[in-house]
Coordinates of N, CA and C in Angstrom, one line a residue:
X1 N 0.9 -1.2 0.0 CA 0.0 0.0 0.0 C 0.8 1.3 0.0
X2 N 0.4 2.3 -0.7 CA 1.1 3.6 -0.6 C 1.2 4.1 0.6
X3 N 2.5 4.7 1.0 CA 2.7 5.1 2.4 C 1.7 6.2 2.8
X4 N 1.2 7.0 2.0 CA 0.3 8.1 2.4 C -1.1 7.5 2.8
X5 N -1.4 6.4 2.1 CA -2.7 5.8 2.4 C -2.6 5.0 3.8
X6 N -1.4 4.3 3.9 CA -1.1 3.7 5.2 C -1.2 4.7 6.4
X7 N -0.5 5.9 6.2 CA -0.5 6.9 7.2 C -1.9 7.4 7.6
X8 N -2.7 7.5 6.5 CA -4.1 7.8 6.7 C -4.9 6.9 7.5
X9 N -4.7 5.6 7.3 CA -5.3 4.5 8.1 C -4.8 4.6 9.5
X10 N -3.5 4.9 9.8 CA -3.0 5.0 11.0 C -3.6 6.1 11.8
X11 N -3.7 7.4 11.1 CA -4.4 8.5 11.8 C -5.9 8.2 12.1
X12 N -6.5 7.6 11.1 CA -7.9 7.3 11.4 C -8.1 6.5 12.6
X13 N -7.2 5.4 12.8 CA -7.3 4.6 14.0 C -7.0 5.3 15.2
X14 N -6.0 6.1 15.1 CA -5.7 7.0 16.3 C -6.9 7.8 16.8
X15 N -7.6 8.4 15.8 CA -8.7 9.3 16.1 C -9.9 8.4 16.6
X16 N -9.9 7.2 16.2 CA -11.1 6.5 16.6 C -11.0 6.0 17.9
X17 N -9.8 6.0 18.5 CA -9.6 5.5 20.0 C -9.9 4.0 20.0
X18 N -10.6 3.5 21.1 CA -10.7 2.1 21.2 C -11.7 1.5 20.3
X19 N -12.5 2.3 19.6 CA -13.3 1.9 18.5 C -12.8 1.9 17.1
X20 N -13.6 1.7 16.1 CA -13.0 1.7 14.8 C -13.9 2.7 13.9
X21 N -14.5 3.7 14.6 CA -15.3 4.6 13.9 C -15.0 6.0 14.3
X22 N -14.9 7.0 13.4 CA -14.6 8.3 13.7 C -15.5 9.3 12.9
X23 N -15.9 10.4 13.4 CA -16.6 11.4 12.7 C -15.7 12.6 12.5
X24 N -15.5 13.0 11.2 CA -14.8 14.2 11.0 C -14.9 14.7 9.6
X25 N -14.5 15.9 9.3 CA -14.6 16.5 7.9 C -13.3 16.3 7.2
X26 N -13.3 16.4 6.0 CA -12.1 16.2 5.2 C -11.0 17.3 5.5
X27 N -11.6 18.5 5.9 CA -10.7 19.6 6.4 C -10.0 19.2 7.7
X28 N -10.7 18.6 8.6 CA -10.1 18.1 9.9 C -9.0 17.0 9.7
X29 N -9.3 16.1 8.7 CA -8.3 15.1 8.3 C -7.1 15.6 7.7
X30 N -7.4 16.7 6.8 CA -6.2 17.4 6.2 C -5.3 18.0 7.2
X31 N -5.8 18.6 8.3 CA -5.0 19.1 9.3 C -4.2 18.1 10.0
X32 N -4.8 16.8 10.3 CA -4.1 15.8 10.9 C -3.0 15.3 10.1
X33 N -3.2 15.2 8.7 CA -2.2 14.7 7.9 C -1.2 15.8 7.3
X34 N -1.6 17.0 7.6 CA -0.7 18.1 7.1 C -0.6 18.1 5.6
X35 N -1.8 18.0 5.0 CA -2.0 18.0 3.5 C -3.1 18.9 3.2
X36 N -3.4 19.1 1.9 CA -4.5 20.0 1.5 C -5.7 19.2 1.6
X37 N -6.9 19.9 1.7 CA -8.2 19.3 1.9 C -8.5 18.4 0.7
X38 N -8.1 18.9 -0.5 CA -8.3 18.0 -1.7 C -7.5 16.7 -1.6
X39 N -6.3 16.8 -1.1 CA -5.5 15.6 -1.0 C -6.1 14.6 -0.1
X40 N -6.5 15.1 1.1 CA -7.2 14.3 2.1 C -8.4 13.6 1.5
X41 N -9.2 14.3 0.8 CA -10.4 13.8 0.2 C -10.1 12.6 -0.7
X42 N -9.0 12.8 -1.5 CA -8.6 11.8 -2.5 C -8.1 10.5 -1.7
X43 N -7.4 10.7 -0.5 CA -7.0 9.5 0.2 C -8.2 8.8 0.7
X44 N -9.3 9.5 1.2 CA -10.5 8.9 1.7 C -11.1 8.1 0.6
X45 N -11.3 8.7 -0.7 CA -11.9 8.0 -1.8 C -11.1 6.8 -2.1
X46 N -9.8 6.8 -2.2 CA -9.1 5.7 -2.6 C -9.1 4.5 -1.5
X47 N -9.1 4.9 -0.3 CA -9.4 3.9 0.9 C -10.8 3.2 0.9
X48 N -11.7 4.1 0.5 CA -13.1 3.6 0.3 C -13.2 2.6 -0.9
X49 N -12.6 2.9 -2.0 CA -12.6 2.2 -3.2 C -11.8 0.8 -3.0
X50 N -10.8 0.9 -2.1 CA -10.0 -0.3 -1.8 C -10.6 -1.2 -0.8
X51 N -11.9 -0.8 -0.3 CA -12.5 -1.5 0.8 C -11.8 -1.5 2.2
X52 N -10.9 -0.4 2.4 CA -10.2 -0.4 3.7 C -11.2 0.4 4.7
X53 N -12.0 1.2 4.2 CA -12.8 1.9 5.1 C -14.2 2.0 4.5
X54 N -15.2 2.4 5.4 CA -16.6 2.6 4.9 C -17.0 4.0 5.3
X55 N -17.5 4.7 4.3 CA -17.7 6.2 4.6 C -19.3 6.6 4.3
X56 N -19.8 7.2 5.3 CA -21.1 7.8 5.0 C -21.2 9.3 5.5
X57 N -22.0 10.1 4.8 CA -22.0 11.5 5.2 C -23.1 11.8 6.2
X58 N -22.7 12.6 7.4 CA -23.7 12.8 8.5 C -23.4 14.2 8.9
X59 N -24.4 15.2 8.7 CA -24.3 16.5 9.2 C -23.0 17.2 9.0
X60 N -22.7 17.3 7.7 CA -21.5 17.9 7.1 C -20.2 17.3 7.6
X61 N -20.3 16.1 8.2 CA -19.1 15.4 8.6 C -19.2 14.0 7.9
X62 N -18.1 13.3 7.9 CA -18.0 11.9 7.4 C -17.9 10.9 8.6
X63 N -18.7 10.0 8.5 CA -18.7 8.8 9.4 C -17.8 7.8 8.7
X64 N -16.5 7.6 9.3 CA -15.6 6.7 8.7 C -15.3 5.5 9.6
X65 N -15.6 4.3 9.1 CA -15.4 3.1 9.8 C -14.2 2.2 9.3
X66 N -13.3 1.9 10.1 CA -12.2 1.1 9.5 C -12.7 -0.3 9.4
X67 N -12.5 -0.9 8.2 CA -12.9 -2.3 7.9 C -11.7 -3.2 8.3
X68 N -11.9 -4.5 8.1 CA -11.0 -5.5 8.5 C -9.6 -5.4 7.7
X69 N -9.5 -5.1 6.5 CA -8.3 -4.9 5.9 C -7.3 -3.9 6.4
X70 N -8.1 -2.8 6.9 CA -7.2 -1.7 7.6 C -6.6 -2.2 9.0
X71 N -7.4 -2.9 9.7 CA -6.9 -3.4 11.0 C -5.8 -4.5 10.7
X72 N -6.0 -5.3 9.7 CA -5.1 -6.3 9.4 C -3.7 -5.6 9.0
X73 N -3.8 -4.5 8.3 CA -2.7 -3.7 7.9 C -1.9 -3.2 9.0
X74 N -2.6 -2.7 10.0 CA -1.9 -2.1 11.2 C -1.2 -3.2 12.1
X75 N -2.0 -4.3 12.2 CA -1.4 -5.5 13.0 C -0.2 -6.0 12.4
X76 N -0.2 -6.2 11.0 CA 0.8 -6.7 10.2 C 2.1 -5.8 10.4
X77 N 1.9 -4.4 10.4 CA 3.0 -3.6 10.7 C 3.5 -3.7 12.1
X78 N 2.7 -3.9 13.0 CA 3.1 -4.1 14.4 C 4.0 -5.3 14.6
X79 N 3.5 -6.5 13.8 CA 4.3 -7.7 14.0 C 5.6 -7.5 13.3
X80 N 5.6 -6.8 12.1 CA 7.0 -6.7 11.5 C 8.0 -5.8 12.4
X81 N 7.4 -4.7 13.0 CA 8.3 -4.0 13.9 C 8.9 -4.9 15.0
X82 N 8.0 -5.8 15.5 CA 8.5 -6.5 16.6 C 9.5 -7.5 16.2
X83 N 9.3 -8.1 14.9 CA 10.4 -8.9 14.4 C 11.6 -8.3 14.2
X84 N 11.6 -7.1 13.5 CA 12.8 -6.2 13.3 C 13.5 -6.0 14.6
X85 N 12.8 -5.8 15.7 CA 13.4 -5.4 16.9 C 13.7 -6.6 17.7
X86 N 13.6 -7.8 17.1 CA 13.8 -9.0 17.7 C 13.2 -9.2 19.1
X87 N 11.9 -8.8 19.2 CA 11.1 -9.0 20.4 C 10.4 -10.3 20.4
X88 N 10.4 -11.0 21.4 CA 9.8 -12.3 21.6 C 8.3 -11.9 21.7
X89 N 7.5 -12.8 20.9 CA 6.0 -12.4 20.9 C 5.3 -13.8 21.4
X90 N 4.9 -13.7 22.7 CA 4.3 -14.7 23.3 C 2.8 -14.3 23.5
X91 N 1.8 -15.1 23.1 CA 0.5 -14.8 23.3 C -0.3 -15.9 23.9
X92 N -1.4 -15.5 24.5 CA -2.3 -16.4 25.1 C -3.7 -16.0 24.7
X93 N -4.5 -17.0 24.1 CA -5.9 -17.0 23.8 C -6.7 -17.7 24.6
X94 N -7.9 -17.3 25.0 CA -8.9 -18.0 25.7 C -10.1 -17.9 25.2
X95 N -10.9 -19.1 25.2 CA -12.3 -19.2 24.5 C -12.9 -20.4 25.1
X96 N -14.0 -20.9 24.4 CA -14.6 -22.1 24.8 C -14.8 -22.9 23.4
X97 N -15.0 -24.1 23.7 CA -15.1 -25.1 22.6 C -16.5 -25.1 22.0
X98 N -16.6 -25.1 20.8 CA -17.9 -25.1 20.0 C -17.8 -26.3 19.0
X99 N -19.1 -26.8 18.8 CA -19.2 -27.7 17.7 C -19.1 -27.1 16.4
X100 N -18.4 -27.6 15.5 CA -18.4 -27.0 14.1 C -19.5 -27.6 13.2
X101 N -19.3 -27.4 11.9 CA -20.3 -27.9 11.0 C -19.8 -29.3 10.5
X102 N -18.8 -29.8 11.2 CA -18.5 -31.2 10.9 C -17.7 -31.3 9.5
X103 N -17.2 -30.1 9.0 CA -16.6 -30.1 7.7 C -15.1 -30.3 7.8
X104 N -14.6 -30.1 9.1 CA -13.2 -30.2 9.3 C -12.5 -31.4 8.8
X105 N -13.2 -32.6 9.0 CA -12.6 -33.8 8.6 C -12.5 -33.9 7.1
X106 N -13.5 -33.4 6.4 CA -13.5 -33.5 5.0 C -12.3 -32.6 4.4
X107 N -12.1 -31.4 4.9 CA -11.0 -30.5 4.4 C -9.7 -31.0 4.8
X108 N -9.6 -31.3 6.1 CA -8.1 -31.8 6.6 C -7.8 -33.0 5.9
X109 N -8.7 -33.9 5.5 CA -8.3 -35.2 4.9 C -7.8 -35.0 3.4
X110 N -8.1 -33.9 2.9 CA -7.7 -33.8 1.5 C -6.2 -34.0 1.3
X111 N -5.9 -34.8 0.2 CA -4.4 -35.0 0.0 C -3.7 -33.8 -0.2
X112 N -4.3 -32.9 -1.0 CA -3.5 -31.7 -1.1 C -3.1 -30.9 0.0
X113 N -3.9 -30.9 1.1 CA -3.5 -30.4 2.5 C -2.6 -31.3 3.3
X114 N -2.9 -32.7 3.3 CA -2.3 -33.6 4.2 C -0.7 -33.6 3.7
X115 N -0.5 -33.7 2.4 CA 1.0 -33.7 2.0 C 1.7 -32.5 2.4
X116 N 1.0 -31.4 2.4 CA 1.8 -30.1 2.9 C 1.9 -30.0 4.4
X117 N 1.0 -30.6 5.1 CA 1.0 -30.6 6.6 C 2.2 -31.4 7.0
X118 N 2.4 -32.6 6.3 CA 3.6 -33.5 6.6 C 4.8 -32.8 6.3
X119 N 4.9 -32.1 5.1 CA 6.1 -31.5 4.7 C 6.5 -30.2 5.4
X120 N 5.5 -29.3 5.7 CA 5.8 -28.1 6.3 C 5.6 -28.0 7.8
X121 N 4.7 -28.7 8.3 CA 4.5 -28.6 9.8 C 5.1 -29.9 10.4
X122 N 5.5 -31.0 9.7 CA 6.0 -32.2 10.3 C 5.0 -33.0 11.0
X123 N 3.7 -33.0 10.7 CA 2.7 -33.7 11.3 C 1.8 -34.4 10.5
X124 N 1.2 -35.4 10.8 CA 0.1 -36.1 10.1 C -1.2 -35.7 11.0
X125 N -2.0 -34.7 10.7 CA -2.9 -34.4 11.8 C -4.1 -35.4 11.8
X126 N -4.8 -35.4 12.9 CA -6.0 -36.1 13.1 C -7.0 -35.4 12.1
X127 N -7.8 -36.2 11.4 CA -8.7 -35.7 10.4 C -9.9 -35.1 11.0
X128 N -9.7 -33.8 11.5 CA -10.8 -33.0 12.0 C -10.2 -31.8 12.7
X129 N -11.0 -30.8 13.1 CA -10.6 -29.6 13.7 C -11.3 -29.5 15.1
X130 N -10.6 -28.8 16.0 CA -11.2 -28.4 17.3 C -11.5 -27.0 17.1
X131 N -12.8 -26.6 17.3 CA -13.2 -25.2 17.1 C -13.3 -24.4 18.4
X132 N -12.7 -23.3 18.5 CA -12.6 -22.5 19.8 C -13.2 -21.1 19.5
X133 N -14.2 -20.7 20.2 CA -14.8 -19.3 20.1 C -14.0 -18.4 21.1
X134 N -13.3 -17.5 20.5 CA -12.4 -16.7 21.4 C -13.1 -15.6 22.1
X135 N -12.9 -15.4 23.4 CA -13.5 -14.4 24.2 C -13.2 -13.0 23.6
X136 N -14.2 -12.1 23.7 CA -14.0 -10.7 23.2 C -12.8 -10.0 23.7
X137 N -12.4 -10.2 24.9 CA -11.2 -9.5 25.5 C -10.0 -10.0 24.8
X138 N -10.0 -11.1 24.1 CA -8.8 -11.6 23.4 C -8.8 -11.4 21.9
X139 N -9.7 -10.6 21.4 CA -9.9 -10.5 20.0 C -8.6 -9.7 19.4
X140 N -8.1 -8.8 20.2 CA -6.9 -8.0 19.6 C -5.7 -8.9 19.6
X141 N -5.6 -9.9 20.6 CA -4.5 -10.9 20.5 C -4.7 -11.8 19.2
X142 N -6.0 -12.1 19.0 CA -6.3 -13.0 17.9 C -5.9 -12.2 16.5
X143 N -6.2 -11.0 16.5 CA -5.8 -10.1 15.3 C -4.3 -10.2 15.1
X144 N -3.5 -10.1 16.2 CA -2.1 -10.1 16.1 C -1.6 -11.4 15.4
X145 N -2.2 -12.4 15.9 CA -1.7 -13.8 15.3 C -2.1 -13.9 13.9
X146 N -3.4 -13.5 13.7 CA -3.9 -13.7 12.3 C -3.2 -12.9 11.3
X147 N -2.7 -11.8 11.8 CA -1.9 -10.8 10.9 C -0.5 -11.1 10.6
X148 N 0.0 -12.1 11.4 CA 1.4 -12.5 11.2 C 1.5 -13.4 9.9
X149 N 2.8 -13.8 9.5 CA 2.9 -14.6 8.3 C 2.6 -16.0 8.5
X150 N 3.0 -16.6 9.6 CA 2.6 -18.0 9.8 C 3.3 -18.8 8.8
X151 N 3.0 -20.1 8.7 CA 3.5 -21.1 7.7 C 2.4 -21.3 6.6
X152 N 2.8 -21.1 5.4 CA 1.8 -21.0 4.4 C 1.6 -22.4 3.9
X153 N 0.3 -22.7 3.6 CA -0.1 -23.9 3.0 C -0.8 -23.5 1.7
X154 N -0.3 -24.0 0.5 CA -1.0 -23.6 -0.8 C -2.4 -24.1 -0.9
X155 N -3.2 -23.4 -1.6 CA -4.4 -23.8 -2.2 C -4.2 -24.7 -3.3
X156 N -5.3 -25.4 -3.7 CA -5.1 -26.4 -4.7 C -6.6 -26.6 -5.4
X157 N -6.5 -27.4 -6.5 CA -7.8 -27.8 -7.1 C -7.9 -29.2 -7.2
X158 N -9.0 -29.9 -6.9 CA -9.1 -31.3 -7.0 C -10.5 -31.6 -7.4
X159 N -10.5 -32.4 -8.5 CA -11.9 -32.8 -9.0 C -12.8 -31.6 -9.2
X160 N -12.3 -30.6 -9.8 CA -13.1 -29.4 -10.1 C -13.4 -28.6 -8.9
X161 N -12.9 -28.9 -7.8 CA -13.3 -28.1 -6.6 C -12.1 -27.4 -6.2
X162 N -12.2 -26.2 -5.7 CA -11.0 -25.3 -5.3 C -10.9 -25.3 -3.8
X163 N -9.7 -25.6 -3.2 CA -9.5 -25.5 -1.8 C -8.5 -24.3 -1.6
X164 N -8.9 -23.4 -0.7 CA -8.1 -22.1 -0.5 C -6.8 -22.3 0.3
X165 N -5.9 -21.4 0.1 CA -4.7 -21.4 0.9 C -5.0 -21.1 2.3
X166 N -4.2 -21.7 3.2 CA -4.3 -21.4 4.7 C -2.9 -21.1 5.3
X167 N -2.9 -20.4 6.4 CA -1.6 -20.3 7.2 C -1.8 -20.8 8.5
X168 N -0.7 -21.3 9.1 CA -0.7 -22.1 10.3 C 0.3 -21.5 11.4
X169 N -0.2 -21.5 12.6 CA 0.7 -21.1 13.8 C 0.7 -22.2 14.8
X170 N 1.9 -22.5 15.3 CA 2.0 -23.6 16.3 C 1.8 -23.0 17.7
X171 N 1.0 -23.8 18.4 CA 0.6 -23.4 19.7 C 0.6 -24.8 20.7
X172 N 0.2 -24.5 21.9 CA 0.1 -25.6 22.8 C -1.2 -25.4 23.7
X173 N -1.8 -26.6 23.9 CA -3.0 -26.6 24.8 C -2.6 -27.6 25.8
X174 N -2.6 -27.2 27.1 CA -2.3 -28.0 28.2 C -1.0 -28.9 27.9
X175 N 0.0 -28.2 27.4 CA 1.2 -28.8 27.0 C 1.2 -29.6 25.7
X176 N 0.1 -29.9 25.1 CA 0.0 -30.6 23.8 C 0.2 -29.7 22.6
X177 N 1.0 -30.2 21.7 CA 1.3 -29.5 20.5 C 0.1 -29.4 19.6
X178 N -0.3 -28.2 19.1 CA -1.5 -28.0 18.2 C -1.2 -26.9 17.2
X179 N -1.9 -26.8 16.2 CA -1.6 -25.7 15.2 C -3.0 -25.1 15.0
X180 N -2.9 -23.6 15.0 CA -4.0 -22.8 14.8 C -4.0 -22.6 13.2
X181 N -5.1 -22.8 12.5 CA -5.1 -22.7 10.9 C -6.2 -21.6 10.6
X182 N -5.8 -20.7 9.7 CA -6.7 -19.6 9.3 C -6.6 -19.5 7.7
X183 N -7.9 -19.5 7.1 CA -7.9 -19.2 5.6 C -7.2 -17.9 5.3
X184 N -6.4 -17.9 4.4 CA -5.7 -16.6 3.9 C -6.6 -15.6 3.3
X185 N -7.7 -16.0 2.8 CA -8.7 -15.0 2.3 C -10.0 -15.4 2.9
X186 N -10.3 -14.6 4.0 CA -11.6 -14.7 4.6 C -11.9 -13.5 5.4
X187 N -13.2 -13.4 5.7 CA -13.6 -12.2 6.7 C -13.1 -12.6 8.0
X188 N -13.1 -11.6 8.9 CA -12.6 -11.9 10.3 C -13.7 -12.7 11.0
X189 N -13.3 -13.6 11.8 CA -14.1 -14.4 12.6 C -13.4 -14.7 14.0
X190 N -14.3 -14.8 15.1 CA -13.7 -15.1 16.4 C -13.5 -16.6 16.6
X191 N -13.8 -17.4 15.6 CA -13.8 -18.9 15.8 C -12.3 -19.3 15.2
X192 N -11.6 -20.0 16.1 CA -10.3 -20.5 15.6 C -10.4 -22.1 15.5
X193 N -9.9 -22.5 14.3 CA -9.8 -23.9 14.1 C -8.4 -24.5 14.5
X194 N -8.3 -25.5 15.1 CA -7.1 -26.1 15.6 C -6.9 -27.6 15.0
X195 N -5.8 -27.9 14.6 CA -5.5 -29.3 14.3 C -4.2 -29.8 15.1
X196 N -4.1 -31.1 15.2 CA -3.2 -31.7 16.0 C -3.0 -33.1 15.5
X197 N -1.9 -33.8 15.8 CA -1.7 -35.2 15.6 C -2.6 -35.9 16.4
X198 N -3.0 -35.4 17.6 CA -3.9 -36.1 18.5 C -5.3 -35.8 18.3
X199 N -6.2 -36.7 18.7 CA -7.7 -36.4 18.7 C -7.8 -35.6 20.0
X200 N -7.8 -34.3 19.9 CA -7.7 -33.5 21.2 C -9.0 -33.6 22.0
X201 N -10.1 -33.8 21.5 CA -11.4 -33.9 22.3 C -11.2 -35.3 23.2
X202 N -10.7 -36.3 22.6 CA -10.6 -37.6 23.4 C -9.4 -37.5 24.4
X203 N -8.2 -37.2 23.9 CA -7.0 -37.2 24.5 C -6.9 -36.2 25.7
X204 N -7.6 -35.1 25.5 CA -7.6 -34.0 26.6 C -9.0 -34.1 27.3
X205 N -9.8 -34.9 27.0 CA -11.1 -35.0 27.7 C -11.9 -33.7 27.6
X206 N -12.1 -33.2 26.3 CA -12.8 -31.9 26.1 C -14.2 -32.1 25.6
X207 N -15.1 -31.2 26.0 CA -16.4 -31.2 25.6 C -16.8 -29.8 25.2
X208 N -17.9 -29.8 24.4 CA -18.4 -28.4 24.1 C -18.6 -27.5 25.2
X209 N -18.3 -26.2 25.2 CA -18.4 -25.2 26.2 C -17.3 -25.3 27.2
X210 N -16.4 -26.2 27.2 CA -15.3 -26.2 28.1 C -14.5 -25.1 27.7
X211 N -13.9 -24.4 28.8 CA -13.0 -23.2 28.6 C -11.6 -23.8 28.3
X212 N -10.9 -23.0 27.4 CA -9.6 -23.5 26.9 C -8.7 -22.3 26.8
X213 N -7.4 -22.6 27.0 CA -6.3 -21.6 26.9 C -5.3 -22.2 25.9
X214 N -5.0 -21.4 24.9 CA -4.1 -21.7 23.8 C -3.0 -20.7 23.9
X215 N -1.7 -21.3 23.9 CA -0.5 -20.4 24.0 C 0.2 -20.5 22.7
X216 N 0.5 -19.4 22.1 CA 1.2 -19.2 20.8 C 2.4 -18.4 20.9
X217 N 3.5 -18.8 20.3 CA 4.7 -17.9 20.2 C 5.0 -17.7 18.7
X218 N 5.1 -16.4 18.3 CA 5.5 -16.1 16.9 C 7.0 -16.1 16.8
X219 N 7.5 -16.6 15.6 CA 8.9 -16.6 15.5 C 9.4 -15.1 15.3
X220 N 10.6 -14.9 15.7 CA 11.1 -13.5 15.5 C 11.4 -13.2 14.0

């Protein structure tokens, strides 16, 4: 992304505080960015067209809401700075177990995924996923993890069906190795899918609605 647009996203987030919405005129934004009002308006239009923000007009001001790509951009930058500064990034996620749509076994069992899990993760995962709904107070931590590079698993096509690329992050649940997997192209969700060599529900005696803690360390 162009630096000026990135800086505009950063300023909008600063102005929005703990939320992701801010009310301001293009003149006010121009002052914050130290550019002309015409330039500030152009930045807003480009960010809107790029689906980074959503804009509506209200009483001579603009209601600007930062969308998921903007937040991903900021968290990616944060992760990159931590990596450059060689800062250890240890995270803890907490949530509760939920039943999925029982599609995990189908997707994980695909040879196109299984071969890559063996080669890149060094595991042959149990054919299924453990789904965790992350508590709201840990959503910023979840965004940090999702925005990191992780280990890339290529998408592929099999029997005329397309399977998307995913990225994986190693973690631990009660000392047991597990991998968090995220589709590389999807909207934000507070549900985390986890794979492991073990049948986690059975081996850790887990049931729906049990509370769970996942520990993740990102590589420097």
